[in-house]
Coordinates of C-alpha atoms and ligand atoms in Angstrom, one line a residue:
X1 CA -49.0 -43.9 -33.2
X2 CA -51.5 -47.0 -32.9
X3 CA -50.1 -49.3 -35.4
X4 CA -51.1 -53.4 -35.1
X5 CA -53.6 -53.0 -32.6
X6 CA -50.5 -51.5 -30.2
X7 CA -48.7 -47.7 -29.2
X8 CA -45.8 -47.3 -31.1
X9 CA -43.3 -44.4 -30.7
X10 CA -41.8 -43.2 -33.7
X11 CA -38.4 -43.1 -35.2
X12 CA -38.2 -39.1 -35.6
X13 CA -39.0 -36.6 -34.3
X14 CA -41.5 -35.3 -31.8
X15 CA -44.3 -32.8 -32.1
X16 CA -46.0 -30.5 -29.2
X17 CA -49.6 -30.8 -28.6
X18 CA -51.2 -27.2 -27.4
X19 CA -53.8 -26.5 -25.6
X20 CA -55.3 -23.4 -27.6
X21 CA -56.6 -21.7 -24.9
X22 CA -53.7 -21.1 -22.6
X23 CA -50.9 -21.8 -25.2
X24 CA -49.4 -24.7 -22.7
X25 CA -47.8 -27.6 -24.1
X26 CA -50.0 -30.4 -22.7
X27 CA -48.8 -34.0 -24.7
X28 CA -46.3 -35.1 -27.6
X29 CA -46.4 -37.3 -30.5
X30 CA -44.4 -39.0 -33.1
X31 CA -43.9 -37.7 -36.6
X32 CA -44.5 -40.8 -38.4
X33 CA -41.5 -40.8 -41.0
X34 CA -42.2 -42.5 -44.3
X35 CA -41.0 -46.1 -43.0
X36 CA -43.1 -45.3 -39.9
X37 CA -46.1 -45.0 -42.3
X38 CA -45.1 -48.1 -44.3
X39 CA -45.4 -49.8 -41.0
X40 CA -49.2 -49.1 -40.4
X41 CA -49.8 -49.7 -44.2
X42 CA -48.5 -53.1 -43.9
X43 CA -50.7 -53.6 -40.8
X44 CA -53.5 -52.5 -42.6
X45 CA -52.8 -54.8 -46.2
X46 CA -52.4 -57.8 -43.3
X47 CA -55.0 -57.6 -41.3
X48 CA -57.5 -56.9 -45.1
X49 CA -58.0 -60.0 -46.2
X50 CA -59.7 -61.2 -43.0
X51 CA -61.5 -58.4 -42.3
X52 CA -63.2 -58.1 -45.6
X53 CA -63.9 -61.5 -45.4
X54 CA -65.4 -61.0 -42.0
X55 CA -69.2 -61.6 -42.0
X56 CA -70.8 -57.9 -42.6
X57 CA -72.8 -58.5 -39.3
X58 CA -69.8 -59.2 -37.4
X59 CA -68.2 -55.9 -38.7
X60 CA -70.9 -53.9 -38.1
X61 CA -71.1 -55.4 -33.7
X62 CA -67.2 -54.5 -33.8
X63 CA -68.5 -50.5 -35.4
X64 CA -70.8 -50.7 -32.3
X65 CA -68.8 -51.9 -29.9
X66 CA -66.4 -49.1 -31.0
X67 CA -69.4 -46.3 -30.5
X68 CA -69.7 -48.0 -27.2
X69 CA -66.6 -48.4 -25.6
X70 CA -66.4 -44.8 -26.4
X71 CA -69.2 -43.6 -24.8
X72 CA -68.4 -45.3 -21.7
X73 CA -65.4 -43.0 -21.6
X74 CA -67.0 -40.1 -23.4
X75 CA -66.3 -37.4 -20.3
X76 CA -62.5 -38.0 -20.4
X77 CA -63.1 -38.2 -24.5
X78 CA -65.2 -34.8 -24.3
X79 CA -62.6 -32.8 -21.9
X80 CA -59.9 -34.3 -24.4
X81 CA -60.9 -32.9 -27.6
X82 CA -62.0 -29.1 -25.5
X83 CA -57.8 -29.7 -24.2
X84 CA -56.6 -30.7 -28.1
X85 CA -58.9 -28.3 -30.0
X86 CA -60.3 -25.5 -28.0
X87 CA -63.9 -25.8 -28.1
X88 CA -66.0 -25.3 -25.4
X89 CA -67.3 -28.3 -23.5
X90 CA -70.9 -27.9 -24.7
X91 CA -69.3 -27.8 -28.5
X92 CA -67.5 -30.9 -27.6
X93 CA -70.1 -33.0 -26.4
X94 CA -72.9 -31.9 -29.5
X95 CA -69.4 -33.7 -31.5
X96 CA -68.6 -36.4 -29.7
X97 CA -72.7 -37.4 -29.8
X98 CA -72.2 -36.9 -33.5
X99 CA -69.6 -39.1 -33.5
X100 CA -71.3 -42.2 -32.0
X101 CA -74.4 -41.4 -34.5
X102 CA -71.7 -41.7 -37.3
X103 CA -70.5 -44.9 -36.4
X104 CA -73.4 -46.5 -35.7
X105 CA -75.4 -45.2 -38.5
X106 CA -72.9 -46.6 -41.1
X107 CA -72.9 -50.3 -38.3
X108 CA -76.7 -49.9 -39.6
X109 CA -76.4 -49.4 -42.8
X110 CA -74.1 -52.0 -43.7
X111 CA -76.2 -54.8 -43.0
X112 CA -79.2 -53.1 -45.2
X113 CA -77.5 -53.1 -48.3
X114 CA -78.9 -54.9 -51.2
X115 CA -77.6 -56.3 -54.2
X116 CA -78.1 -56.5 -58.0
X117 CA -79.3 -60.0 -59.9
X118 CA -80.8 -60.5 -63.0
X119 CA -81.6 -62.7 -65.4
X120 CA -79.8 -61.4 -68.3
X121 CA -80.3 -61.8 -72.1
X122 CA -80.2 -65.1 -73.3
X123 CA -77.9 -64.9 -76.8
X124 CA -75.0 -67.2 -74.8
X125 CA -77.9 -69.9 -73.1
X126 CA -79.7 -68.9 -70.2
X127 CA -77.6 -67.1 -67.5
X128 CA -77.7 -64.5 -64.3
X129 CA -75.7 -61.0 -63.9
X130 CA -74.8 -60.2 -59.9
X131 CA -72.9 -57.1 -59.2
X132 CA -71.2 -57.6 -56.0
X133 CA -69.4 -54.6 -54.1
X134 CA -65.8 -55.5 -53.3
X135 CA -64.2 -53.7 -50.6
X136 CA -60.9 -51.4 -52.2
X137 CA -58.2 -52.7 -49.8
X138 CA -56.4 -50.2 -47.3
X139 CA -57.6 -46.7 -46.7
X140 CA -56.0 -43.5 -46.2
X141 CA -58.4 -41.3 -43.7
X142 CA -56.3 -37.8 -43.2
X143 CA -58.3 -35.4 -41.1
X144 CA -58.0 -31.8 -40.3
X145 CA -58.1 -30.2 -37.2
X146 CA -61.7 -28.9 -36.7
X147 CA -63.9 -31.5 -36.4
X148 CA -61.4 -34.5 -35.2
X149 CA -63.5 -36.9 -34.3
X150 CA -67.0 -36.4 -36.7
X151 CA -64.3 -36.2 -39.5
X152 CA -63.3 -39.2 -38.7
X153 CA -66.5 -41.1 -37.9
X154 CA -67.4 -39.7 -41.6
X155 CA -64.1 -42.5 -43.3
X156 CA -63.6 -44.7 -40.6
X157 CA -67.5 -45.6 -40.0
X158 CA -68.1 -46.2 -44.0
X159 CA -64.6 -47.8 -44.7
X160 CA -64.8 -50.4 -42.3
X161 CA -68.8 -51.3 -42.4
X162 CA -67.7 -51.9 -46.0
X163 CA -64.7 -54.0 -45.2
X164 CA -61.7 -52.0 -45.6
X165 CA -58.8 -51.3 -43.7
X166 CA -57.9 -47.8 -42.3
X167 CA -54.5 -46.0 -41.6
X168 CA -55.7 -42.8 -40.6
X169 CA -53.5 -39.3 -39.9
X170 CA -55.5 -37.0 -37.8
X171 CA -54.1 -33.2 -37.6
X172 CA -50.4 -32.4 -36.1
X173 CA -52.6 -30.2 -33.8
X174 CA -55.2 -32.6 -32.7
X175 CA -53.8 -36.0 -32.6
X176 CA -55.0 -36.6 -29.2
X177 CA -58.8 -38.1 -29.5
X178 CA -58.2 -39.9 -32.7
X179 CA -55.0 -42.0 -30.9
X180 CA -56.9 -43.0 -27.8
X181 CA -60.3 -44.2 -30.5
X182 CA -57.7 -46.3 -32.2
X183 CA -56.5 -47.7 -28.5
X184 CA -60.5 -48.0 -27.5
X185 CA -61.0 -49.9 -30.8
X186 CA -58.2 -52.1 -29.9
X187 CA -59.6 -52.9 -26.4
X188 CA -63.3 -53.2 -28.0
X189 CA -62.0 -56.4 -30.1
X190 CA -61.1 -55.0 -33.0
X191 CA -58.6 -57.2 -35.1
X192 CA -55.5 -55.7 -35.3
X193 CA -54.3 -53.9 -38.5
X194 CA -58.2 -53.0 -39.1
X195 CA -57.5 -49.5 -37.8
X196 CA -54.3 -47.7 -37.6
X197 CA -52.9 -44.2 -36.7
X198 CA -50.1 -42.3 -37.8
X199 CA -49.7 -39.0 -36.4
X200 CA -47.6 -36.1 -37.8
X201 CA -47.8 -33.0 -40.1
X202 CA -48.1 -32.9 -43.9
X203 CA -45.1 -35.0 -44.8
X204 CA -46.5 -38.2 -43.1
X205 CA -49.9 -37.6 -45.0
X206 CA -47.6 -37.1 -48.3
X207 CA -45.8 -40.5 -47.4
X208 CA -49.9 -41.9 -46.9
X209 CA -50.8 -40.5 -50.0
X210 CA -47.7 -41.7 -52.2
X211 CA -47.7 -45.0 -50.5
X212 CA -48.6 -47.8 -53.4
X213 CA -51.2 -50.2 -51.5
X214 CA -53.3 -47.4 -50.6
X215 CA -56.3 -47.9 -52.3
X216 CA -58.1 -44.9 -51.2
X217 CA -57.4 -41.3 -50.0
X218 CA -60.5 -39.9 -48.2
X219 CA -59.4 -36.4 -47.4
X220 CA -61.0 -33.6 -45.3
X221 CA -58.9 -30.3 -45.1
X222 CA -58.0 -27.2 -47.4
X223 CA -58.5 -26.9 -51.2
X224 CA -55.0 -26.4 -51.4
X225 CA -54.4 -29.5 -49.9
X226 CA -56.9 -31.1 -51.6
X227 CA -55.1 -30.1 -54.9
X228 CA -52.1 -31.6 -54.0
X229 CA -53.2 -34.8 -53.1
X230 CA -55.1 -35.1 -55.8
X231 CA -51.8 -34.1 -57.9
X232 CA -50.0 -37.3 -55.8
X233 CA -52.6 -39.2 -56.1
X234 CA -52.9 -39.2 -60.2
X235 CA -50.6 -41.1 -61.5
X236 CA -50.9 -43.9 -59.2
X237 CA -54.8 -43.8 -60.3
X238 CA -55.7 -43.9 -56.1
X239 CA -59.5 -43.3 -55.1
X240 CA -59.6 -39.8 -53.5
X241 CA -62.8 -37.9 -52.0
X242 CA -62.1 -34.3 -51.0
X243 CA -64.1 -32.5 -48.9
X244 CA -62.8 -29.2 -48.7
X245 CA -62.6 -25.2 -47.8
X246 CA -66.4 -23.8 -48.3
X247 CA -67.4 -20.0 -48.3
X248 CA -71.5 -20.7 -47.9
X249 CA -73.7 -17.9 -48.5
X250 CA -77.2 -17.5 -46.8
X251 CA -80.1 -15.5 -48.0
X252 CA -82.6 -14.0 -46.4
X253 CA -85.9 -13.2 -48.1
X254 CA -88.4 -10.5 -46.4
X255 CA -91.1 -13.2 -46.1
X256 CA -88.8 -15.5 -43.6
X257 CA -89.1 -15.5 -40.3
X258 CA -86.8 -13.5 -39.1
X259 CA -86.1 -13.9 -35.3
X260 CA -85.7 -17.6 -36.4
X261 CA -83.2 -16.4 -39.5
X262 CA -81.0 -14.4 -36.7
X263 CA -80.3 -16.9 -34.6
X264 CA -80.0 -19.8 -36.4
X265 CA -77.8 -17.9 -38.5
X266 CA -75.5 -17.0 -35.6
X267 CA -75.3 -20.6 -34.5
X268 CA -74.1 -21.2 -38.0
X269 CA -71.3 -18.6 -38.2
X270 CA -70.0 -18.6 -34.7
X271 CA -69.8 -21.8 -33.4
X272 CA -66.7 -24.0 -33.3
X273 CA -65.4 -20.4 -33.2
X274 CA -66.3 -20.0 -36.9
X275 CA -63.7 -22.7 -37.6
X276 CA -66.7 -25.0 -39.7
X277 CA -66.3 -25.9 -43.5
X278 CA -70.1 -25.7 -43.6
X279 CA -71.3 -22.5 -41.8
X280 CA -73.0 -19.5 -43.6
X281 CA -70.2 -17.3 -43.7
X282 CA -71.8 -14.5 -46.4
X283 CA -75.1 -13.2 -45.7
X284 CA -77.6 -11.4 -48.3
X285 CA -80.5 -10.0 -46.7
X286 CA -83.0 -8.2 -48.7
X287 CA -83.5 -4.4 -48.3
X288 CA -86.6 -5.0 -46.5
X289 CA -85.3 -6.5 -43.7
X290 CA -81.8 -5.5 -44.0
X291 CA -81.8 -3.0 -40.7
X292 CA -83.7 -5.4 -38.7
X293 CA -81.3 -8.2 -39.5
X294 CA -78.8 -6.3 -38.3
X295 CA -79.7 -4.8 -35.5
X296 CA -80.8 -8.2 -34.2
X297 CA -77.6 -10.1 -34.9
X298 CA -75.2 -7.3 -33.5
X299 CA -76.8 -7.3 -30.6
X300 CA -76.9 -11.0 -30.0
X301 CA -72.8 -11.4 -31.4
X302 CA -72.0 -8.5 -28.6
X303 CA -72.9 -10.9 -26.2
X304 CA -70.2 -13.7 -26.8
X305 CA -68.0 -13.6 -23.7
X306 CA -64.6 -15.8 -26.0
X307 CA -62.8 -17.7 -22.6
X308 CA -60.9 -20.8 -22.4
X309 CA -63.8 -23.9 -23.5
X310 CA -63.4 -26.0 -20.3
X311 CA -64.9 -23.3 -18.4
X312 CA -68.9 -24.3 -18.3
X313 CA -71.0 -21.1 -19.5
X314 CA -73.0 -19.9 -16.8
X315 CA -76.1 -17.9 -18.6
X316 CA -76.7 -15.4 -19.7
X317 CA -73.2 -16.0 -20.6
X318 CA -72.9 -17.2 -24.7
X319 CA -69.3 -19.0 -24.6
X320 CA -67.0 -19.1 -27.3
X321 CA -63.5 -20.5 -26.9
X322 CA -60.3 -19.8 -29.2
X323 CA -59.4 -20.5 -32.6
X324 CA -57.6 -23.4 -33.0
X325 CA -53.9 -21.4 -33.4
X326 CA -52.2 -18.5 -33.6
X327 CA -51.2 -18.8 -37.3
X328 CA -55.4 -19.3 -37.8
X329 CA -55.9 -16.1 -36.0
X330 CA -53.3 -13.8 -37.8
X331 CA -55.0 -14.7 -41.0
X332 CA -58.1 -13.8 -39.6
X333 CA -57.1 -10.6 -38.5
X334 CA -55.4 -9.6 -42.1
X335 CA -58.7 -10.7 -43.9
X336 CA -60.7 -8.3 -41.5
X337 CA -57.9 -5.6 -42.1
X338 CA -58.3 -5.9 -46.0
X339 CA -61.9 -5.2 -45.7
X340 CA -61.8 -2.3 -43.2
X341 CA -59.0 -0.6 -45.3
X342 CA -61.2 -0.4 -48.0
X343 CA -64.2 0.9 -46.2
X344 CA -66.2 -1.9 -44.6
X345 CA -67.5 -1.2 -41.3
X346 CA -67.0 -3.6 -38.3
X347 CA -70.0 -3.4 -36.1
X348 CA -69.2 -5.0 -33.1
X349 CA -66.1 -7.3 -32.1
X350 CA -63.2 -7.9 -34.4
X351 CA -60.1 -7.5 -32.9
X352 CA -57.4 -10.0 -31.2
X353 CA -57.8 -10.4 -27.1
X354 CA -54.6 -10.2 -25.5
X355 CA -53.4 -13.0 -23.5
X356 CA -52.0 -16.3 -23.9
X357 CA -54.7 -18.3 -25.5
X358 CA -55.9 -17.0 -29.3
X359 CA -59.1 -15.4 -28.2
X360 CA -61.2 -13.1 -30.9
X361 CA -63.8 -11.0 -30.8
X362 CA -66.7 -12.4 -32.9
X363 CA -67.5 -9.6 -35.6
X364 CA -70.5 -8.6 -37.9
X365 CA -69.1 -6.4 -40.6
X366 CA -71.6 -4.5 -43.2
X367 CA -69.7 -2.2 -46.6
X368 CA -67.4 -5.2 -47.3
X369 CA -66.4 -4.9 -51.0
X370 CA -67.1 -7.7 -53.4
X371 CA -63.6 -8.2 -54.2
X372 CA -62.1 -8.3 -50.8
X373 CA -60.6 -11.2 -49.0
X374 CA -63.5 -11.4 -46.9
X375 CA -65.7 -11.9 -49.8
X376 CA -63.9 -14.3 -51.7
X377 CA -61.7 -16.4 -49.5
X378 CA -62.6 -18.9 -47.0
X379 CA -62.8 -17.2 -43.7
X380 CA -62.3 -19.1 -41.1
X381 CA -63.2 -17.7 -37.6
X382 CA -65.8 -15.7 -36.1
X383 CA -66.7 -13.1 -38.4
X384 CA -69.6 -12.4 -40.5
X385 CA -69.9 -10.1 -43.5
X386 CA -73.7 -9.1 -44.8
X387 CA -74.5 -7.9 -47.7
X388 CA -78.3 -5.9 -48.8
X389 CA -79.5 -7.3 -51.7
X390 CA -82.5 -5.8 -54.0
X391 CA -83.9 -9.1 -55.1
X392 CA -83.5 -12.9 -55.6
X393 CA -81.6 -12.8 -58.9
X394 CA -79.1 -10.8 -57.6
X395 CA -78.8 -12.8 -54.2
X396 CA -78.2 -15.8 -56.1
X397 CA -75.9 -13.9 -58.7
X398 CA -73.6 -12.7 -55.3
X399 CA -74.1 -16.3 -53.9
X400 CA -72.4 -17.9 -56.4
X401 CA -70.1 -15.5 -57.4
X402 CA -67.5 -17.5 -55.1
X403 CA -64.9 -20.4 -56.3
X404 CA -66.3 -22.6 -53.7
X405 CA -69.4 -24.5 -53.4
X406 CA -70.0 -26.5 -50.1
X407 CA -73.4 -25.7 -48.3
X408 CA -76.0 -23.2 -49.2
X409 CA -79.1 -21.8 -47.4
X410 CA -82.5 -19.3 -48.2
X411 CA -84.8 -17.9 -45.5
X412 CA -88.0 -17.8 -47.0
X413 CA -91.5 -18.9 -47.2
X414 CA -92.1 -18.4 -51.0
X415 CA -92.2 -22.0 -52.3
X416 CA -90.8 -20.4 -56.0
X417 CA -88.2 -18.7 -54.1
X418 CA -87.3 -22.0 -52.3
X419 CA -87.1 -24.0 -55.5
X420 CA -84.8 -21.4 -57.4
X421 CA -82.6 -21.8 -54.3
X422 CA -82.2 -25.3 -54.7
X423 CA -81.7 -25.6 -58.3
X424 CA -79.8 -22.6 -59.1
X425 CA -77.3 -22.0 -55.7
X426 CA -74.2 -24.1 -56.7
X427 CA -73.3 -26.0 -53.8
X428 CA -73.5 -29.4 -52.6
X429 CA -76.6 -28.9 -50.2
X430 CA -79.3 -26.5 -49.5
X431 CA -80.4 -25.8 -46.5
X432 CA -84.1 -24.3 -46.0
X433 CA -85.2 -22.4 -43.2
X434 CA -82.8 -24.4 -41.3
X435 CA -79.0 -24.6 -39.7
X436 CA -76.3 -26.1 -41.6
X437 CA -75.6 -29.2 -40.2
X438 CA -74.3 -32.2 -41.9
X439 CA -77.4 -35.3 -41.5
X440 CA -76.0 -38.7 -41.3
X441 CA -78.7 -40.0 -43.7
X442 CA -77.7 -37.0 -45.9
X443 CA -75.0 -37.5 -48.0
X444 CA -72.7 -34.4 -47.8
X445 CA -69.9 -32.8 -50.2
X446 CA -69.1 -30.0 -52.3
X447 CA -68.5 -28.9 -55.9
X448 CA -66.3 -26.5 -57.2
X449 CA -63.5 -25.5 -55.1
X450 CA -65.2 -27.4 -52.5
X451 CA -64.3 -30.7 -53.8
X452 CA -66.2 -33.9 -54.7
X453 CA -67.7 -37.1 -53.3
X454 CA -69.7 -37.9 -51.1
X455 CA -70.0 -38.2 -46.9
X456 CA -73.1 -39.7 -44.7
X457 CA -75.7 -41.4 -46.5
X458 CA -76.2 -44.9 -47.8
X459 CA -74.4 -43.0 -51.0
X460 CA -70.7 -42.4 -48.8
X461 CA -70.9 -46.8 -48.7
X462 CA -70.6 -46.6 -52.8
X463 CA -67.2 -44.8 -52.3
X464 CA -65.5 -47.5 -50.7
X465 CA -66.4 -50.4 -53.1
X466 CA -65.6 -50.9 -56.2
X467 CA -68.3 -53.1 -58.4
X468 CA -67.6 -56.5 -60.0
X469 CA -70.0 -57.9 -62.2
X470 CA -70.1 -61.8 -62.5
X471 CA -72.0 -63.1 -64.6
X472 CA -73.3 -67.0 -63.8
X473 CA -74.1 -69.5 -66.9
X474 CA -74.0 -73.1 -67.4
X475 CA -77.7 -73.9 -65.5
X476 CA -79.4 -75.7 -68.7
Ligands
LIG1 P1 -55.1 -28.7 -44.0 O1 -55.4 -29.0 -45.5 O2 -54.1 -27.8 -43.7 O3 -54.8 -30.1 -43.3 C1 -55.7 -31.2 -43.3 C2 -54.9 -32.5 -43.1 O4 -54.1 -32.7 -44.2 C3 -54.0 -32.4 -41.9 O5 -54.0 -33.7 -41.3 C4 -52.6 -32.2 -42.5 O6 -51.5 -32.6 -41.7 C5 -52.7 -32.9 -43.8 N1 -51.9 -32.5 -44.9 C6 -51.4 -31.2 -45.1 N2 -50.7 -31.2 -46.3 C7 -50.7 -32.4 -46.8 C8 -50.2 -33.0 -48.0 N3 -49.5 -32.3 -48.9 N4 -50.4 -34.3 -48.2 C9 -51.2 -35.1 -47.3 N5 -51.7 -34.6 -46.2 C10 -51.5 -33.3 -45.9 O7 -56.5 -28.3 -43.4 P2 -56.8 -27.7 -42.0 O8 -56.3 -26.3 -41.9 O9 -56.4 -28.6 -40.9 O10 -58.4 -27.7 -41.9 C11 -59.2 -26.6 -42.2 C12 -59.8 -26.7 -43.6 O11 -60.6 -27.9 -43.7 C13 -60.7 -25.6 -44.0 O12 -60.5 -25.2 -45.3 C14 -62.1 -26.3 -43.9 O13 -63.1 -25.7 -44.7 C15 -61.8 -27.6 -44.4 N6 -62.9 -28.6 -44.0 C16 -63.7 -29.1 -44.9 C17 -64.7 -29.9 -44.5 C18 -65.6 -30.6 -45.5 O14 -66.3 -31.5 -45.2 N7 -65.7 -30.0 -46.7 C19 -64.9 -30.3 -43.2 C20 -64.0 -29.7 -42.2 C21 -63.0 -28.8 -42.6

């Protein structure tokens, strides 16, 4: 754990860190007991009051002196996270890159905000209204395990520009990255207390969540999750922003270009081993096209070589490295299973590679029916079902007929076609013509099943204030 601007072992018990891609047990961390987390609260509540009070310039050098001490060390960071998670180097440098942006766009930011004055009304003698944004005290940043270090970049970057304090629980599974950030943040002259680390499974982020002088639960993981801690977090009225599980359709209209539409879309599905919240995991391709689309995308998924991600990818190889666990792969498999049992045809890939790591064969799959669990859970690995559709209406219709709603995309040059997509997909963002990929200037989040507020952007500052108005009389 990182608690105080220091390591700290825990009182309990230990958990194994693997490496996904050959099974080996390659670190160990604490699981942070609930005194353990009442520790790093209390470091956080300390060090709040002078770090909110801290000049917003000074904050945002200390953001960027973060982003850089990091990047000094960003080969060791890169290999770490490939180690922790699984992805292949090339995956784990386009993160960590994303990483830095995060930081230092919200180090930015900060320093551009503006203010509201006015002169108000003058029924009580003459008199000024300012709303100032007051920090919310110490935040709770809990993380999954897909994205460990953008996902945190997304809290930590906003919470802290805006003069918060952070106790953040990264994954059991990928503890690794976010502890030795913390210890970078440390040595980069952070104050002690600003950010803290507990590490452990879901009953140390339970102990976060029910903690009293947490202001703020900013949570990234599962709807089911996200339920839950929004269930804890009720009746102690806490902040929470969930960003959760997302099932995000794409459509593909015979106008769009398709050689474009293919390979943008398999970047979108496959990488990070199909382990992204926002990825376009149900196609609808019009019957136009439909063969085409196909053909072109099997062909390019049959190339895929899965091996372990520190091994560089020599061309023409395409690498993809292992889902994250074992447990993640099983589920896979029985979602595929579901489908294929009731008639949907797998067209390349799709089964479980034997061996040590949890390697899988990406898959396109076409016949999948509409209520299958491939079509209406969150799938979460390397496999993409398409659907032919007639038209736009019933593209649309079959893109929302899903409980979640995190991104959304259309392949298309029709300008009516593009603004139907927009207005009418629910989801937090639409993508046009392009990948899904979460802009920093953007801000990003679901609805539905998806969750709510908001990430990136200006807009993700507003979630760690709260306003006060003060109004200023007495000048005449
Ligand atoms: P998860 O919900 O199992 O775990 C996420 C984090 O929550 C972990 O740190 C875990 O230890 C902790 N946790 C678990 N139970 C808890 C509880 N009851 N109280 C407090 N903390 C608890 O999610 P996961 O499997 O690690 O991540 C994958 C999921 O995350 C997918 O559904 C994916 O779509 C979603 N995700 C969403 C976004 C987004 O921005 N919307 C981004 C990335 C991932």
């Amino acid at each position: 754990m990182w608690i105080a601007g220091a390591s700290r072992g825990g009182s309990g018990d230990r958990l194994d860190v693997v490496d996904p891609a050959s099974g080996e047990v390659i670190d160990g961390v604490p699981v942070a007991t609930a005194d353990d987390v009442d520790a790093a609260v209390q470091s956080a509540r300390d060090a709040f009051a002078g770090w909110a009070a801290t000049d917003v310039a000074k904050r945002a050098k200390a953001l960027n002196a973060l982003a850089d001490a990091a990047e000094a060390e960003k080969d060791e960071l890169v290999a770490l996270l490939t180690r922790e998670q699984g992805k292949p180097t090339l995956e784990a440098n386009g993160e960590f890159a994303h990483f830095l942006a995060g930081l230092r766009y919200y180090a930015q930011a900060a320093t551009k905000q503006r203010g509201v004055h006015q002169e108000l009304p003058s029924q009580f003698g003459r008199a000024y209204g300012m709303v100032v944004r007051r920090p919310l005290g110490v935040v709770g940043a809990i993380t999954p395990w897909n994205f460990p270090l953008t996902l945190l970049a997304n809290k930590l970057g906003p919470a802290l520009a805006t003069g918060n304090t952070v106790v953040a629980k990264p994954a059991e599974t990928t503890p690794l990255t976010t502890l030795r950030i913390a210890e970078l943040a440390t040595r980069a002259g952070l104050p002690d207390g600003v950010f803290n680390v507990v590490t452990g499974g879901p009953e140390t982020g339970q102990a976060l969540v029910d903690h009293d002088v947490v202001r703020r639960i900013a949570f990234t993981g599962q709807t089911s999750t996200g339920q839950s801690i929004m269930a804890a977090a009720g009746p102690k009225l806490k902040h929470v922003s969930l960003e959760l599980g997302g099932s995000d359709p794409t459509i593909v209209m015979p106008d769009a270009d398709l050689d474009a539409a293919v390979k943008t879309i398999q970047i979108g599905r496959y990488w990070n081993c199909g382990q992204a919240c926002l990825a376009p995991k149900r196609a609808f391709v019009h019957t136009d096209v439909y063969e085409q689309f196909v053909e072109a995308l099997t062909g390019r998924v049959g190339r895929y070589e899965p091996g372990p991600g520190a091994t560089p990818a020599e061309k023409p190889k395409i690498r993809i490295g292992p889902l994250h666990t074992a447990a993640q792969r099983d589920v896979l498999v029985a979602q595929l299973a579901d489908a294929t049992d009731r008639g949907a045809e797998v067209l390349v890939g799709g089964e479980a590679i034997d061996g040590d790591g949890h390697f899988f064969a990406p898959a396109v799959v076409t016949g999948v029916p509409t209520d299958s669990r491939l079509a209406t859970e969150e799938v979460f690995g390397p496999v993409l079902p398409i659907w032919e559709v007639e038209d736009l209406d019933q593209a649309i219709a079959m893109a929302n007929d899903t409980p979640y709603g995190l991104g959304s995309s259309i392949w298309t040059t029709d300008a009516r076609a593009i603004d139907r997509a927009i207005r009418e997909i629910d989801a937090g963002m639409t993508w046009v013509n392009q990948l899904h990929y979460g802009y920093d200037e953007m801000p990003f989040g679901g609805t539905k099943q998806s969750g709510f507020g908001r990430e990136h952007g200006l807009e993700a500052l507003d979630e760690y204030v709260e306003l006060k108005s003060a109004v200023v009389g007495g000048l005449s």
